Short mmCIF file of C-alpha atoms in Angstrom, two decimals:
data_model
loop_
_atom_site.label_atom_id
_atom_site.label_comp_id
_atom_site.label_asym_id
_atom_site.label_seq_id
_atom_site.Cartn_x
_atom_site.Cartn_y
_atom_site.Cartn_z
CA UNK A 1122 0.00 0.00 0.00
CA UNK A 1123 3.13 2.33 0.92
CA UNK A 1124 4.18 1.74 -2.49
CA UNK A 1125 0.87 2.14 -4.30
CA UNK A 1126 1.04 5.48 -3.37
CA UNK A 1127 3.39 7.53 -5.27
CA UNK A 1128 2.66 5.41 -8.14
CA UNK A 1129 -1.07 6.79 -7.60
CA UNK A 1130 -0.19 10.87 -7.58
CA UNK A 1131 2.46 9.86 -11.11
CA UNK A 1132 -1.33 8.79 -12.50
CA UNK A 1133 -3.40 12.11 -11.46
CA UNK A 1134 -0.78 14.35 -12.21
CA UNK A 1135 -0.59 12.88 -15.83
CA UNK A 1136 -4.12 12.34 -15.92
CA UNK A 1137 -4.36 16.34 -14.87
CA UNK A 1138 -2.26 17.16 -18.03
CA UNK A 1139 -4.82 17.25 -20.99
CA UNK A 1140 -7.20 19.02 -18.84
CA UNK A 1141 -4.97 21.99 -18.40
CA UNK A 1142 -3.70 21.99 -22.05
CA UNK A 1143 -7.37 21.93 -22.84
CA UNK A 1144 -8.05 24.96 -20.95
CA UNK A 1145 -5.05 26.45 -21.91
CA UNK A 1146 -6.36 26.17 -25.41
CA UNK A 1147 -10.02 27.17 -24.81
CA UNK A 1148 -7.82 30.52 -23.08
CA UNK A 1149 -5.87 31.55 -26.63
CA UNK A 1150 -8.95 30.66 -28.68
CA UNK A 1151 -10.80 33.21 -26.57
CA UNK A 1152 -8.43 36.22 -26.27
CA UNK A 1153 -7.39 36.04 -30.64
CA UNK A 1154 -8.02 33.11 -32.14
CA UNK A 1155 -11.47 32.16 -31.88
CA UNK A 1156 -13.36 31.59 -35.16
CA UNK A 1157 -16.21 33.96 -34.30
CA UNK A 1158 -14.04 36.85 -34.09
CA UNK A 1159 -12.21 36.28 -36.88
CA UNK A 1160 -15.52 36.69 -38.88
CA UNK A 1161 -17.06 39.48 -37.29
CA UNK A 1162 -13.46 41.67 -37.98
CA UNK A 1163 -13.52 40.17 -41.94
CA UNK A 1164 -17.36 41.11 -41.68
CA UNK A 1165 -16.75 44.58 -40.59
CA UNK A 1166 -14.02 45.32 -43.02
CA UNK A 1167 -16.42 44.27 -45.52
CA UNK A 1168 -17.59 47.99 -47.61
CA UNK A 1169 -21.83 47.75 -46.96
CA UNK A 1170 -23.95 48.46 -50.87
CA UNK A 1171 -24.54 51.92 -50.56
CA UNK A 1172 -28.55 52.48 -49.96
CA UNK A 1173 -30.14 54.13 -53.73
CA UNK A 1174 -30.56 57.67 -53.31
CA UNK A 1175 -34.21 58.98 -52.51
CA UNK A 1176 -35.44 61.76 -55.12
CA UNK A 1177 -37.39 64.26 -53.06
CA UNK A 1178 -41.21 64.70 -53.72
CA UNK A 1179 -42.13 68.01 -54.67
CA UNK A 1180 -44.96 69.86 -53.08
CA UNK A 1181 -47.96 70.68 -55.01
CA UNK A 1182 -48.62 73.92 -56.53
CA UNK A 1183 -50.00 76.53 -53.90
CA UNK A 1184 -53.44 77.14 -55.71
CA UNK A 1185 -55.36 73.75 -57.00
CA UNK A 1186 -58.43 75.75 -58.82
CA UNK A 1187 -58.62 78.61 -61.25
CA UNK A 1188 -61.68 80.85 -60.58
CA UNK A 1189 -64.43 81.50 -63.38
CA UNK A 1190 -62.69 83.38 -65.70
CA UNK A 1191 -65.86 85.92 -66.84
CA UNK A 1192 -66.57 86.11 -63.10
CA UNK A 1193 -63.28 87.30 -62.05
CA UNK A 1194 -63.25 90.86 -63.05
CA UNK A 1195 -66.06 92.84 -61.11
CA UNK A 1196 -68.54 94.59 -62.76
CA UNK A 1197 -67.72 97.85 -61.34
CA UNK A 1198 -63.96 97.42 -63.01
CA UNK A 1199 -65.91 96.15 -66.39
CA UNK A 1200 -68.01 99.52 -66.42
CA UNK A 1201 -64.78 101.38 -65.77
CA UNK A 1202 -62.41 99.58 -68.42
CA UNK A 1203 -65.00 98.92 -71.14
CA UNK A 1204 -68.10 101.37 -70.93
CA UNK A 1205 -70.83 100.24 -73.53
CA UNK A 1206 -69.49 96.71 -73.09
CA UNK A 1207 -71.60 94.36 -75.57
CA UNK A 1208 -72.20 91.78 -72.86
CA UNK A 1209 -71.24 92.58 -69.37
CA UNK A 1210 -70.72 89.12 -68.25
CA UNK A 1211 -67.99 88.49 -70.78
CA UNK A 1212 -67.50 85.55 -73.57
CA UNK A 1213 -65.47 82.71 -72.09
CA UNK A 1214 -62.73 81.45 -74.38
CA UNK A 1215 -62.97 77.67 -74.83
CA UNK A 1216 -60.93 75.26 -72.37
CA UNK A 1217 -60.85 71.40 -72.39
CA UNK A 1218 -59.56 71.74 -68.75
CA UNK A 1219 -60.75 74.39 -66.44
CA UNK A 1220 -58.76 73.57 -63.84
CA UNK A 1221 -55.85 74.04 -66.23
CA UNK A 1222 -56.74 77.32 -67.92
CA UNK A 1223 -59.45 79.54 -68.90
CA UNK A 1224 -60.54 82.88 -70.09
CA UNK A 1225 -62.71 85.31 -70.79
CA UNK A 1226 -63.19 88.96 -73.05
CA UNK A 1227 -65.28 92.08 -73.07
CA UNK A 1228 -65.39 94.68 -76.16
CA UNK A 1229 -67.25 97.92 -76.76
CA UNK A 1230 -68.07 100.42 -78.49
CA UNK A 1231 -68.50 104.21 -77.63
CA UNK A 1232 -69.85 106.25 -80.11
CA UNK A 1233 -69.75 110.00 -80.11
CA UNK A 1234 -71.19 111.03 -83.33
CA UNK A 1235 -68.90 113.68 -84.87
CA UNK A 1236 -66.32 113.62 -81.96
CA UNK A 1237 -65.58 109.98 -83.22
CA UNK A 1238 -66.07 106.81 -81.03
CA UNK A 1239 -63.78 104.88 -78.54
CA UNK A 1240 -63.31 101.61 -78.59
CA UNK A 1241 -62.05 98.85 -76.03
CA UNK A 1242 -60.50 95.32 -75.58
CA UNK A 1243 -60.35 93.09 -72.08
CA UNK A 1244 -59.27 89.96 -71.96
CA UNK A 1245 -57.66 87.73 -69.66
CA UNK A 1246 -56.60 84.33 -69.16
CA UNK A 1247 -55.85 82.23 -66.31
CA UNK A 1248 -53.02 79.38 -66.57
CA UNK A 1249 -52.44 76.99 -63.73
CA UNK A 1250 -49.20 75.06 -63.39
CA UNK A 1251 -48.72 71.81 -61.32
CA UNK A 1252 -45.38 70.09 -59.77
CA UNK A 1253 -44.05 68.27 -62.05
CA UNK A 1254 -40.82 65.93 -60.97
CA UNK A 1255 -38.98 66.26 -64.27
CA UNK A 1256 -39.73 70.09 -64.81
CA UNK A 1257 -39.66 71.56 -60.97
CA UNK A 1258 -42.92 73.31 -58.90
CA UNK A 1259 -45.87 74.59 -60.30
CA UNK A 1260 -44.24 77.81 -58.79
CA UNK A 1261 -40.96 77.44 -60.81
CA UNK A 1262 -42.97 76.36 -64.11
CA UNK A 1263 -45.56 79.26 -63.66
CA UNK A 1264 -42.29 81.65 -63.20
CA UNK A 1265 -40.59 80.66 -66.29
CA UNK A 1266 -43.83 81.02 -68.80
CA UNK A 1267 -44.01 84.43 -67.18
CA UNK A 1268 -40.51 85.41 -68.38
CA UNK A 1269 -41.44 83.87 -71.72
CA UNK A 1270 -44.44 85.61 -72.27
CA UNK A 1271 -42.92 88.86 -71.60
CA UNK A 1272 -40.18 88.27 -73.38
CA UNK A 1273 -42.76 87.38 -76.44
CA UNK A 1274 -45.00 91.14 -75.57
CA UNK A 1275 -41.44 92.80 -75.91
CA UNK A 1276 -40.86 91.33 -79.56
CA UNK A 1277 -44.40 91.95 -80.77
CA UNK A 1278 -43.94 92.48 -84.13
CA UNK A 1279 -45.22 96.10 -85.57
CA UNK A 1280 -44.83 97.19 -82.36
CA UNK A 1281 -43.84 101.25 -81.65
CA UNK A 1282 -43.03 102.64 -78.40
CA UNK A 1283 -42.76 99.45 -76.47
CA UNK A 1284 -42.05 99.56 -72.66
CA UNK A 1285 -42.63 98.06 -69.09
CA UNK A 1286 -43.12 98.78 -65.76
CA UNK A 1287 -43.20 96.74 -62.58
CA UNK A 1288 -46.64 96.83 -60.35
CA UNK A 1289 -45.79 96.31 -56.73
CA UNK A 1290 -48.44 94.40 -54.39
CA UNK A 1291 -50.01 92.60 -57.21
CA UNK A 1292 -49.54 88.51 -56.48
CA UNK A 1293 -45.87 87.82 -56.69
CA UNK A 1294 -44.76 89.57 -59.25
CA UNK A 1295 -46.29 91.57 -61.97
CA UNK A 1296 -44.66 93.00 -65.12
CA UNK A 1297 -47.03 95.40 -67.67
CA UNK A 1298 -45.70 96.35 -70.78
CA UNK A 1299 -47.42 98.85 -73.17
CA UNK A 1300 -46.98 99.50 -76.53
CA UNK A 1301 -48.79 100.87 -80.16
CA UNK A 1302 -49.74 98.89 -83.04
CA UNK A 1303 -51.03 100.22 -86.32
CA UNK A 1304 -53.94 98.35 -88.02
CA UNK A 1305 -57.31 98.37 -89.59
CA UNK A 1306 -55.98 101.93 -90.30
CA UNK A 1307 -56.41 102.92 -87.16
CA UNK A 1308 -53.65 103.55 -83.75
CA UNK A 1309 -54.10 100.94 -80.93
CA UNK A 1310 -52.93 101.22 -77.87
CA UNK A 1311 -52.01 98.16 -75.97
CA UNK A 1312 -50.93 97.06 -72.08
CA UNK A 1313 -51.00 93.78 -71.49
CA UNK A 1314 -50.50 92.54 -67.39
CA UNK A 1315 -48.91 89.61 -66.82
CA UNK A 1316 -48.93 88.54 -63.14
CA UNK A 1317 -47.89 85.45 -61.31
CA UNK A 1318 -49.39 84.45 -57.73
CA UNK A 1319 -48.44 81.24 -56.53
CA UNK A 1320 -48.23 78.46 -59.38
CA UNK A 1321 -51.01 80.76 -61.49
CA UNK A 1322 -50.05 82.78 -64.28
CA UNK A 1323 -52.91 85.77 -64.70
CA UNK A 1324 -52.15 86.94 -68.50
CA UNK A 1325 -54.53 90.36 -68.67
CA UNK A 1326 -54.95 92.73 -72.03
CA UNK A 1327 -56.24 95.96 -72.21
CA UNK A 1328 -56.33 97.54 -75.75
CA UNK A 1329 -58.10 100.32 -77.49
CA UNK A 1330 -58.46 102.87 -79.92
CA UNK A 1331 -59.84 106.09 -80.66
CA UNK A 1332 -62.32 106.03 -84.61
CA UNK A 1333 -63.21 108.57 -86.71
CA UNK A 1334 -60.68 111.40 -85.15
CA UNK A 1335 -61.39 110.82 -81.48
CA UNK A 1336 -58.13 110.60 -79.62
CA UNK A 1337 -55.54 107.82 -79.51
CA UNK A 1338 -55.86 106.44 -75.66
CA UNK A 1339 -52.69 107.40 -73.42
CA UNK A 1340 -50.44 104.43 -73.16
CA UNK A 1341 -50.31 105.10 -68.92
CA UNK A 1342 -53.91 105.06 -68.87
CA UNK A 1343 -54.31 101.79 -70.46
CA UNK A 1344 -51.70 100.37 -67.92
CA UNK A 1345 -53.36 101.48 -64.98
CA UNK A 1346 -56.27 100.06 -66.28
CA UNK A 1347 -54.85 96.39 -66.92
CA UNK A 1348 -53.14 96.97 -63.76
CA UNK A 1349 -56.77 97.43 -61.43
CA UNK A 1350 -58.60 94.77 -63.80
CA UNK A 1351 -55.04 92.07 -62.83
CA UNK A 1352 -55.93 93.24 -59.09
CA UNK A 1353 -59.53 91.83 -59.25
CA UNK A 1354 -57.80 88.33 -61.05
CA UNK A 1355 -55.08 88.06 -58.84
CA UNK A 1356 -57.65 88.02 -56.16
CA UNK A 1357 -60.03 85.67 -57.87
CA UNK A 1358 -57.56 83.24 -58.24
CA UNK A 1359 -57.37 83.62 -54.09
CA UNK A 1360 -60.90 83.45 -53.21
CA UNK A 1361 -61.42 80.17 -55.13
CA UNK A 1362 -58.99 78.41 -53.48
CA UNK A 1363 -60.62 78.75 -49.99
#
C-alpha cells in the first residue's frame, strides 16, 4: 500500500495534463483566435452596398383651382375699363380643362357722333401650373412662362413705343408692358399685365383705340387700367382656393 502510493499521484498528475492543455487552449482561442471573431473583424471590413438615393417629392402647386374666368373681373372694373361693353358678363374662351386654364373677353363700343367713337379690348386668361418631378414646382414652371411671355410682348412684331413697368403688391410679381400697333388703319394702344401668384399665371390685355378722329388712348392710362382689372384676377384666383 506504501508503495501504491506515489505510483497513484504519477497517475493524477498525468491524468491532470490534458485538462490543463485543454483549458489552456479554450484561453488563446478566446483572447485572438477564436473563429467567431475572426468573422465578425472580416465582416466589418467588408464595404456595406450603398442604400439608392431617394429623389425628393415636390410639393404641389400653392393654388389647386382657377376661378371663373368671366366672373373674375367685377362689374364695377368692367363699367370702368369697357363702358358700352356688348355683354357685361364676358364671352369665355374655350378650355378642355378648367382647372388648367381659362378665359374670358369684353369689347365695346362708344360712339360720339362727330367727336368719333372709342373703342375697347379686355381679356384675360388664367393658366395653372402643377409640380411636375422632371420640370420643378408649379411655382418654378408658372415663373418661367411668365418670363417667356414677356419676353414674347417685348418682340411683338409692328410694335412702336414698347415699354414696361413693374406693379408692386399685385400677387408675386407683376410686369405690364405697353406698346402701339397700327392696323385696320387705325392707332391701338395696348398694355398687357402679366402677373404670377403662386403656381397661377394671370395673363390680362387691355387695348383700345380712338375712330373717326377721337383721340388715340394714353399708353399710362391703359396700364393702370390692366393693372386694377389684374388686381380683381389676382384676387379671384385667391378666393377660389378657400
Amino acid at each position: 500500500m506504501h508503495r501504491s502510493a506515489p505510483r497513484l499521484t504519477r497517475i493524477l498528475a498525468c491524468a491532470a495534463v490534458p485538462v490543463m492543455l485543454v483549458v489552456a487552449g479554450c484561453s488563446s482561442d478566446s483572447d485572438g483566435g477564436s473563429p467567431d471573431k475572426g468573422a465578425a473583424q472580416s465582416s466589418a471590413g467588408t464595404p456595406k452596398e450603398a442604400a439608392p438615393k431617394q429623389t425628393p417629392t415636390l410639393a404641389p402647386g400653392k393654388y389647386a383651382k382657377l376661378p371663373e374666368p368671366c366672373k373674375a373681373i367685377t362689374a364695377k372694373t368692367i363699367d370702368e375699363l369697357v363702358p358700352k361693353a356688348k355683354s357685361k358678363a364676358g364671352t369665355a374662351s374655350a378650355s378642355t380643362d378648367t382647372s388648367a386654364r381659362g378665359g374670358c373677353s369684353w369689347n365695346g363700343l362708344v360712339d360720339k357722333g362727330l367727336k368719333g367713337s372709342q373703342y375697347r379690348w379686355l381679356d384675360v386668361a388664367f393658366l395653372r401650373y402643377e409640380s411636375v418631378q422632371a420640370l420643378g414646382t408649379g411655382e418654378k414652371r408658372a415663373e418661367e412662362a411668365q418670363a417667356k411671355e414677356i419676353a414674347k410682348l417685348k418682340a411683338t412684331e409692328g410694335a412702336k413705343y414698347v415699354r414696361d413697368s413693374v406693379a408692386s403688391g399685385v400677387g408675386d410679381q407683376t410686369t405690364t408692358v405697353a406698346y402701339t400697333l397700327r392696323k385696320t388703319g387705325e392707332t391701338f394702344v395696348y398694355a398687357t399685365t402679366v402677373a404670377r401668384t403662386g403656381n397661377v399665371l394671370v395673363i390680362l390685355n387691355y387695348n383700345g383705340a380712338g375712330y373717326a378722329g377721337a383721340e388715340t388712348p394714353h399708353d399710362q392710362k391703359m396700364m393702370d387700367g390692366a393693372v386694377k382689372a389684374t388686381k380683381d384676377a389676382v384676387a379671384a384666383v385667391a378666393a377660389a382656393n378657400k
